[in-house]
Coordinates of C-alpha atoms and ligand atoms in Angstrom, one line a residue:
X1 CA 101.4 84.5 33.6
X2 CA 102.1 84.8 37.0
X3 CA 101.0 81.3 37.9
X4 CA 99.5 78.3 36.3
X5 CA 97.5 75.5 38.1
X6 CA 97.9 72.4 35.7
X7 CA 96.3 68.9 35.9
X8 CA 92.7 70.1 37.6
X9 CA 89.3 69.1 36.8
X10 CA 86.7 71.7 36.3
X11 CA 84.7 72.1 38.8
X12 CA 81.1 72.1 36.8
X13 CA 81.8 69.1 34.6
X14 CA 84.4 66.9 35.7
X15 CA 86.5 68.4 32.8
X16 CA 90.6 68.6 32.5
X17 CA 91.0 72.3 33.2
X18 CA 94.5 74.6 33.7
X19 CA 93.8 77.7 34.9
X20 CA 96.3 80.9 34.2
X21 CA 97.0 83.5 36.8
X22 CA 98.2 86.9 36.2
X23 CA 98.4 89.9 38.6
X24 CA 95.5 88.4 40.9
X25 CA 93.1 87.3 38.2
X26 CA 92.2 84.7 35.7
X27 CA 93.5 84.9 32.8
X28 CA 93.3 81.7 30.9
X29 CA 91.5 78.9 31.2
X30 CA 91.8 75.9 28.8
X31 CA 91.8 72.2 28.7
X32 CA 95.8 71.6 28.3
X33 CA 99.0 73.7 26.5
X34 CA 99.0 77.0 28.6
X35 CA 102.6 78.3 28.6
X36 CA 105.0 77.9 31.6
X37 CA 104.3 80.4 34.0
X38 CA 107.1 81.8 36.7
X39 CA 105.3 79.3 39.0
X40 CA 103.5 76.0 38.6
X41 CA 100.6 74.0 40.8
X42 CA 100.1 70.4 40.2
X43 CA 96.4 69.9 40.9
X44 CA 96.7 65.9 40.4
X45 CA 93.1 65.7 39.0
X46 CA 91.8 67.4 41.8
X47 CA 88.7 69.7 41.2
X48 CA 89.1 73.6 40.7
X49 CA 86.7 75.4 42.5
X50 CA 86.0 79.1 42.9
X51 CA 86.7 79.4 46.5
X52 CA 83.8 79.4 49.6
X53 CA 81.5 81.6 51.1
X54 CA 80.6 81.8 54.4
X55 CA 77.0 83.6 54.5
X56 CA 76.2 83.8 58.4
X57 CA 78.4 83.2 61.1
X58 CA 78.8 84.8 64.3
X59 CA 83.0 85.2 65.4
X60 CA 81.9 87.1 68.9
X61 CA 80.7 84.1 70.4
X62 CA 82.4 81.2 68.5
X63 CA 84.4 78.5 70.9
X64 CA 82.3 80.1 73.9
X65 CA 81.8 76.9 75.0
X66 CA 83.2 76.4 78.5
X67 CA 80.8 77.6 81.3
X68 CA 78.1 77.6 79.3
X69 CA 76.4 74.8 78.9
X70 CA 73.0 74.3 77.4
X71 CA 71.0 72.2 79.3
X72 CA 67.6 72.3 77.6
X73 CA 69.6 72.7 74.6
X74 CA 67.1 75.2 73.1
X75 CA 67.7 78.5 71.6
X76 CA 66.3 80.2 74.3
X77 CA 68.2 79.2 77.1
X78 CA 71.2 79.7 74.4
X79 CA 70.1 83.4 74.5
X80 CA 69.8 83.7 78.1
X81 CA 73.2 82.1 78.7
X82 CA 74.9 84.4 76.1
X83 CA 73.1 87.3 77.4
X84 CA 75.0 86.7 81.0
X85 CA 78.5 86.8 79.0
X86 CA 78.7 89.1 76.3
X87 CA 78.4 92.1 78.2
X88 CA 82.2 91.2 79.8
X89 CA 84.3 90.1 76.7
X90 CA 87.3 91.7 76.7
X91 CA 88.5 92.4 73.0
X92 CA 91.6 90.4 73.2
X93 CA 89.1 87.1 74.1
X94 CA 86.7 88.0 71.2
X95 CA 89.9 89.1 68.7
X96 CA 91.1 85.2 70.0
X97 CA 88.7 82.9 69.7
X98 CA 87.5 84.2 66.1
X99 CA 91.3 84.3 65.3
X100 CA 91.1 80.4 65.6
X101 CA 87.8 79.8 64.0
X102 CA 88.9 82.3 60.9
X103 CA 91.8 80.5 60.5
X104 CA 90.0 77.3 60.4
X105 CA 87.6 79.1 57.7
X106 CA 90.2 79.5 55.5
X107 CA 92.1 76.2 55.9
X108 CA 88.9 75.3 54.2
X109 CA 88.7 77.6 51.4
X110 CA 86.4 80.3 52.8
X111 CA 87.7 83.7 51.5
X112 CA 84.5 85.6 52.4
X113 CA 82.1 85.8 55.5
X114 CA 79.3 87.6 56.7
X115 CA 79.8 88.0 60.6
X116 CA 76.3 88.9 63.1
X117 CA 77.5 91.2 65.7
X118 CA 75.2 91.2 68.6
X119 CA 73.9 95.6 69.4
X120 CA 71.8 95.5 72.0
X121 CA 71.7 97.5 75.9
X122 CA 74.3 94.8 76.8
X123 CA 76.6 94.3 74.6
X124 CA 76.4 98.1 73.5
X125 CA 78.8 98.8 70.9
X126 CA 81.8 97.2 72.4
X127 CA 81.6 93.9 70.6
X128 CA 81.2 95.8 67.4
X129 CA 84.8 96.9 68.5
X130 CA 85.7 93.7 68.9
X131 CA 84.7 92.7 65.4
X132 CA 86.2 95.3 64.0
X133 CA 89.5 94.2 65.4
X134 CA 89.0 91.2 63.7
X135 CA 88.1 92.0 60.5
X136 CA 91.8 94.6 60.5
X137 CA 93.9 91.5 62.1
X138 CA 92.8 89.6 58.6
X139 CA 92.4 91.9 55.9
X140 CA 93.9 91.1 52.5
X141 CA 93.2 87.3 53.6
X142 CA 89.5 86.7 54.3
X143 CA 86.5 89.8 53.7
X144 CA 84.2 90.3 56.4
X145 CA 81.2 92.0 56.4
X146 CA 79.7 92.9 59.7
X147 CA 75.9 92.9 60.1
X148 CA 74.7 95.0 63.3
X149 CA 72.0 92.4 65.0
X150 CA 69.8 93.3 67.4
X151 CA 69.1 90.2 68.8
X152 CA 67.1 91.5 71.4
X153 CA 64.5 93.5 69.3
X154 CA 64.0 97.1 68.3
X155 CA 60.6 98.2 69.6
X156 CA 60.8 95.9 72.8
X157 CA 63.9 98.3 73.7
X158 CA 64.2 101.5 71.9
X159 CA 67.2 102.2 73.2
X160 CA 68.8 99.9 70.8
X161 CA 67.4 101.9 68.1
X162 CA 69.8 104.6 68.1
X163 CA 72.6 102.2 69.2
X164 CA 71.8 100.2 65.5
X165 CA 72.2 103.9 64.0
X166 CA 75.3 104.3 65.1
X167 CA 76.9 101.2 64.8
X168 CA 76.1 101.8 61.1
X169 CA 77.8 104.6 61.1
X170 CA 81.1 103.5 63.2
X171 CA 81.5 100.2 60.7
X172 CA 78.9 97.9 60.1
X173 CA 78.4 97.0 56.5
X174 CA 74.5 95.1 56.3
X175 CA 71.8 96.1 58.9
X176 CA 70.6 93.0 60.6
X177 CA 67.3 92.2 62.6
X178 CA 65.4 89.7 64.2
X179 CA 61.5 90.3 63.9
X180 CA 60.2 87.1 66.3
X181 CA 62.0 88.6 68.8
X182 CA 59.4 91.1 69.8
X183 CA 56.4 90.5 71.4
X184 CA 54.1 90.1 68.0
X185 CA 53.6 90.3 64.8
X186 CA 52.9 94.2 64.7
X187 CA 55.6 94.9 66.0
X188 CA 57.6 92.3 64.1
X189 CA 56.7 94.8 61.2
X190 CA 57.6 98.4 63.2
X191 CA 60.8 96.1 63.7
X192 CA 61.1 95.7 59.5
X193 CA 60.4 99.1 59.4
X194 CA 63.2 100.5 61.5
X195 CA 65.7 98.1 59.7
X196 CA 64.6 99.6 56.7
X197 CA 65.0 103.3 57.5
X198 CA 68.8 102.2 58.8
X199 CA 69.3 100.4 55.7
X200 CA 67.9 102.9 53.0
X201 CA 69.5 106.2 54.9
X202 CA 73.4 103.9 54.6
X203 CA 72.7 101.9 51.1
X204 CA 73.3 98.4 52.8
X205 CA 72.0 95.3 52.7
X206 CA 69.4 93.9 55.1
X207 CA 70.2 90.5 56.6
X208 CA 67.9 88.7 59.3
X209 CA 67.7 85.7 62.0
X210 CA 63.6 85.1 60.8
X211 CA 61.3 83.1 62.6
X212 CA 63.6 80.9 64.2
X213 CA 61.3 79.1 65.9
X214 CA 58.8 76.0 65.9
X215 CA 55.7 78.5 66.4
X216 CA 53.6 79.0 63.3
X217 CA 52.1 82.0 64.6
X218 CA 55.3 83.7 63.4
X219 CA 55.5 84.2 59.7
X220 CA 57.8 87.5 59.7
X221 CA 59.2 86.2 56.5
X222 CA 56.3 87.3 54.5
X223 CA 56.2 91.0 56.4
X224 CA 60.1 90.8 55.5
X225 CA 59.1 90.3 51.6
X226 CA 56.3 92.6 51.3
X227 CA 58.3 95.9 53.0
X228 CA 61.6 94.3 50.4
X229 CA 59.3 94.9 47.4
X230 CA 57.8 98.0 49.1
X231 CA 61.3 99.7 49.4
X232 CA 62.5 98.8 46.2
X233 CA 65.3 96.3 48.0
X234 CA 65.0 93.4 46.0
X235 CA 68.0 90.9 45.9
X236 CA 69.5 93.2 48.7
X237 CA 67.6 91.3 51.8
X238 CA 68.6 87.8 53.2
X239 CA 66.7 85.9 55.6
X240 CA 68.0 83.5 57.4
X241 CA 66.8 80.4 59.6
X242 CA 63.3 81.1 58.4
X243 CA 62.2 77.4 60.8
X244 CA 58.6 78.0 61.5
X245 CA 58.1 77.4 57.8
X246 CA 58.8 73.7 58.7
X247 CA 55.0 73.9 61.1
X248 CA 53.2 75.9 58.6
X249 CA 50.6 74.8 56.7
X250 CA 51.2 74.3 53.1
X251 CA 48.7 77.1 52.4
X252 CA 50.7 79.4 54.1
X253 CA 53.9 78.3 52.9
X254 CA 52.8 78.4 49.4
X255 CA 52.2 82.1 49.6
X256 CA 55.3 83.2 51.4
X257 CA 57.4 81.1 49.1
X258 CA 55.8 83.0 46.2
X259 CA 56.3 86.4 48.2
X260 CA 59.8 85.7 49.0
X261 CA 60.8 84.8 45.4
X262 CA 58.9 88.5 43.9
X263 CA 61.0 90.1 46.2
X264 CA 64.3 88.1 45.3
X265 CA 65.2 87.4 48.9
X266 CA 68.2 84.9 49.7
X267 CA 66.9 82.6 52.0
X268 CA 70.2 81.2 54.5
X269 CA 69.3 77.3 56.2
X270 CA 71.2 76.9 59.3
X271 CA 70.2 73.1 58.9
X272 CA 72.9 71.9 61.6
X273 CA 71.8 74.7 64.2
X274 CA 68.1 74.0 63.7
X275 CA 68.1 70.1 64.1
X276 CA 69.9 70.7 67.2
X277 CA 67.7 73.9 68.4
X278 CA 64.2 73.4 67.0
X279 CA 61.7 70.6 67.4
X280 CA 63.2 70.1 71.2
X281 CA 59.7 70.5 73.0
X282 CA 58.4 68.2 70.2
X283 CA 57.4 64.7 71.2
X284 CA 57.4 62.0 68.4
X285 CA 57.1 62.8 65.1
X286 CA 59.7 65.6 65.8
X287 CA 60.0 68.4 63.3
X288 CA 63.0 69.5 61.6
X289 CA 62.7 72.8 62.3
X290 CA 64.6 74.0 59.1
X291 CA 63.5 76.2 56.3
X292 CA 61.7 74.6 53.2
X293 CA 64.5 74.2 50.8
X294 CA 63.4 72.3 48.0
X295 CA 60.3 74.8 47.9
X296 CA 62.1 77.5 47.8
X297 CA 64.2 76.5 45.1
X298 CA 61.9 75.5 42.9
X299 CA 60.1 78.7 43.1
X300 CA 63.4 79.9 41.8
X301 CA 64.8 81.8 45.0
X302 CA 68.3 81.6 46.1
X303 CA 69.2 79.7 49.1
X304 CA 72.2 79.3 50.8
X305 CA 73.7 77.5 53.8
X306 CA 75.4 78.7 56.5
X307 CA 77.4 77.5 59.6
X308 CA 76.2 79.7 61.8
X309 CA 77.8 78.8 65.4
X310 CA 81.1 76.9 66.6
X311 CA 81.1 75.1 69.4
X312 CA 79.5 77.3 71.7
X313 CA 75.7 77.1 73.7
X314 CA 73.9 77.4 71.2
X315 CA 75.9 74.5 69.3
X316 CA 78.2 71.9 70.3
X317 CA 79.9 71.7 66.9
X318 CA 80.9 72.8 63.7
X319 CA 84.9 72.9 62.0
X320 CA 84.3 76.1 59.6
X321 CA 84.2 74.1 56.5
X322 CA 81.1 74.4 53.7
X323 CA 81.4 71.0 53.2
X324 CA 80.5 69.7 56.2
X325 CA 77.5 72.1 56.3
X326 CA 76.3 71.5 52.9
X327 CA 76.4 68.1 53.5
X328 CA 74.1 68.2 56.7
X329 CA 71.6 70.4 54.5
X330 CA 71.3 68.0 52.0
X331 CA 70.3 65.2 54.8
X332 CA 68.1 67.7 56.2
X333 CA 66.6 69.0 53.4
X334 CA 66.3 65.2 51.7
X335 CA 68.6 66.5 48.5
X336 CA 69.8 63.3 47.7
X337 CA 69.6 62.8 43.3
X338 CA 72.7 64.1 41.8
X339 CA 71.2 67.2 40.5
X340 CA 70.3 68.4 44.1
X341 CA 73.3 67.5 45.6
X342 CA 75.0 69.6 43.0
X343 CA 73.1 72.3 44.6
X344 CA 73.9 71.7 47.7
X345 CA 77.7 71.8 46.7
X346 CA 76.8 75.1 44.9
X347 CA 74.9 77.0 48.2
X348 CA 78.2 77.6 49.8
X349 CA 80.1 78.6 46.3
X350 CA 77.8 80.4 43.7
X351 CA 74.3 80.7 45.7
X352 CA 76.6 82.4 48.4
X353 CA 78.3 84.9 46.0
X354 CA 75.2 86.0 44.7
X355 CA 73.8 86.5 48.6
X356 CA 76.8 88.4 49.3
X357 CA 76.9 90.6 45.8
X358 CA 80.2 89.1 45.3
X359 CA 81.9 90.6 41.6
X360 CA 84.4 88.4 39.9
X361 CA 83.2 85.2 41.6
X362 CA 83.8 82.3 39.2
X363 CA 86.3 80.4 37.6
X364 CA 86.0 82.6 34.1
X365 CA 88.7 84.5 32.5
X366 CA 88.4 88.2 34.3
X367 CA 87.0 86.6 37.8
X368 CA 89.8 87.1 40.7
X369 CA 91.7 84.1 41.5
X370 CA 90.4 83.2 44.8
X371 CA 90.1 79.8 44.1
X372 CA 90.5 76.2 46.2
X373 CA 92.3 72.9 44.9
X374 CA 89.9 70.6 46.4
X375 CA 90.5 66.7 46.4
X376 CA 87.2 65.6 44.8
X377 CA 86.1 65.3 41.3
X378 CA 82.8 65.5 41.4
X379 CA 80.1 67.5 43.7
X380 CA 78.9 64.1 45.4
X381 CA 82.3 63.3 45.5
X382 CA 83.0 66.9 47.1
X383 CA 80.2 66.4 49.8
X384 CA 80.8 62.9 50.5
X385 CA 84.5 62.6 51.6
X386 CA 85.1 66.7 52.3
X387 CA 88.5 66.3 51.1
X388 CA 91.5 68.2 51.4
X389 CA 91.5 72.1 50.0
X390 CA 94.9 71.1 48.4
X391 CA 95.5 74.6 48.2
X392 CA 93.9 78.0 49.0
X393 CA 94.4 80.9 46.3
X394 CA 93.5 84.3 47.5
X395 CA 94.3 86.5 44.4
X396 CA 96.6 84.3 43.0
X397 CA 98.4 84.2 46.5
X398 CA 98.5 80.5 47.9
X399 CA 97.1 81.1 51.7
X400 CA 97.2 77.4 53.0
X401 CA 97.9 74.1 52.1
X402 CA 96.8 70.9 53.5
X403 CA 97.6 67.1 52.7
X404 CA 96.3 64.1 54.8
X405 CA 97.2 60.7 54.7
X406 CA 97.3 57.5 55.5
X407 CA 100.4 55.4 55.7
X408 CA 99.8 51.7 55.5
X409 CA 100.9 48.8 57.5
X410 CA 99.6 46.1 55.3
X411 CA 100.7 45.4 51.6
X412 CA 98.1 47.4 48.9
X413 CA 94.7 45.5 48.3
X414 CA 93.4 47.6 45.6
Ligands
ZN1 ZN1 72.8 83.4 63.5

């Protein structure tokens, strides 16, 4: 073996693990007695964790935070402002600014991201290039899969039709969309359509922004399910935001939530984006403006957390670690008995895989070692203190280490 990672816990039940490492993969794990190995990792009890996934994230616009302040702090003014920059980026300030947030990513153990890039008459396909400049500058340390958004609708602007075509074609990997930002619901569903033909004509995925807003009069979600099941997508769409659900009525809900788990969509909470966006023209009681989480999972569908933003106008902000994020969902969402907040700890690891299609995610013998030493040893424990990612395997290949700590002026008291 190449490697060997002695003294860690497993990250499941708490159990002493070693885990093997041979030519990138796993290829022992056992509770003591693996052989030496040419090198060695003490893990000092810390947990053993297949490493993160970060589902939805936007690198084009992370840290645009100077000039561009929000002040009704709503999602539309965040639009508007954006809308007034992103036409001007130049490709060294985009390749920057999601230099520093990808590092950051990885500090905390995220080896995998999907990344919105913004197609639209604006933005054209220039921060496409920008993205894909990105994505080269970091290959071999973190995989990015770009998702072509056209986050100012399809049918409101033909135009960006074509432009989603060929942004397909010059390397985007998932087709993105965003339904509620057309005028209605009909042509919300010409707008599910379109992404469809895209996505059926390149075999890729289909990941949204879905009725990210308070209005119940938009329920795109269930339009999104019936055309997944209608095109034979299943388990290949994601939908994510997916607020309004928070001011339905439970009759509605209930149907959609049944819809959405036939057609094996993933469903992505932004919870720290949508407190902060949603509910804002809400007096008291205020909603929470995030998706239904515990209904959804109990009906069995997959949902996953994502960070969304950092530090920019449509959120002030965010430090690129799952923890911190999974953490906020499970106060938003109310996932506070153990067994939830082990879900919560598993959105960003396994519930994230499966979103992205990831093979050889786990901690198994055969599963690439793209694993995190975190300092925790249990999930509450994980989500609670966000400790350090003691180290960061990428195939067997330790990409960062970090150790904080305090030194003490005062004798020990415990
Ligand atoms: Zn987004």
């Amino acid at each position: 073996m190449d490697l060997v990672i002695r003294n860690g816990k497993l990250d499941s039940t708490g159990e002493a693990v070693e885990v093997g490492i041979t030519a990138g993969r796993i290829t022992a794990v056992a509770h003591e007695g693996l052989p030496a190995a040419e090198m060695e990792i003490d893990a000092q009890g810390c947990m053993i964790s297949p490493a993160f996934v970060e589902p939805h994230f936007h690198l084009e616009n992370a840290l645009l935070w100077e000039g561009a302040l929000n002040h009704s702090g709503t999602l539309e003014e965040a639009i508007d402002i954006y809308a007034k920059i992103k036409g001007d980026m130049p490709i060294e300030d985009i390749v920057g600014r999601a230099s520093l947030a990808l590092q950051s990513a990885i500090a905390h153990g995220v080896l995998w991201m999907r990344s919105h890039v913004d197609i639209d008459r604006t933005a054209g396909l220039h921060i496409l290039e920008g993205n894909k400049a990105v994505r080269q500058k970091f290959e071999g340390l973190i995989d990015i899969q770009l998702i072509a958004f056209p986050q100012m609708g399809l049918v409101r602007d033909p135009a960006v039709i074509d432009l989603m075509w060929q942004a397909m074609e010059e390397g985007a990997d998932v087709v993105g969309g965003m339904p509620h930002a057309e005028r209605d619901m009909d042509e919300a569903a010409r707008h599910i359509e379109i992404a469809f033909e895209i996505a059926l004509a390149h075999d890729a995925d289909v990941d949204m922004h879905v009725d990210e807003t308070d209005d119940p009069y938009w329920h795109s979600l269930e339009l999104l399910a019936e055309q997944t099941i209608e095109n034979g997508w299943q388990g290949r769409v994601t939908a994510g935001h997916c607020c309004a659900m928070s001011a339905w009525d439970d009759a509605l809900a209930g149907r959609v939530i049944e819809k959405v788990a036939q057609a094996e969509i993933n469903v992505i909470t932004m919870a720290p984006i949508n407190l902060m966006l949603e509910g804002r023209g809400d007096s008291h009681p205020k909603r929470r403006g995030i998706a239904r989480v515990k209904e959804l999972l109990e009906a069995g569908v997959n949902v996953t957390c994502g960070q969304d933003d950092l530090q920019n106008m449509f959120y002030s902000f965010g430090n690129m670690d799952p923890l911190e994020v999974a953490l906020i969902t499970a106060h938003a969402a109310h996932m506070s008995a153990p067994h939830e907040i082990q879900m919560a700890f598993d959105m960003p690891r396994y519930h994230a895989a499966k979103n992205l299609r990831l093979q050889n995610y786990g901690l198994q013998v055969g599963d690439e070692a793209n694993l995190v030493v975190l300092d925790a040893h249990s999930a509450v424990d994980a989500l609670r203190r966000r400790g350090d990612r003691r180290y960061v395997l990428r195939q067997g290949r330790i990409l960062a280490e970090t150790r904080t700590g305090v030194n003490w002026h005062f004798p020990a008291m415990t």
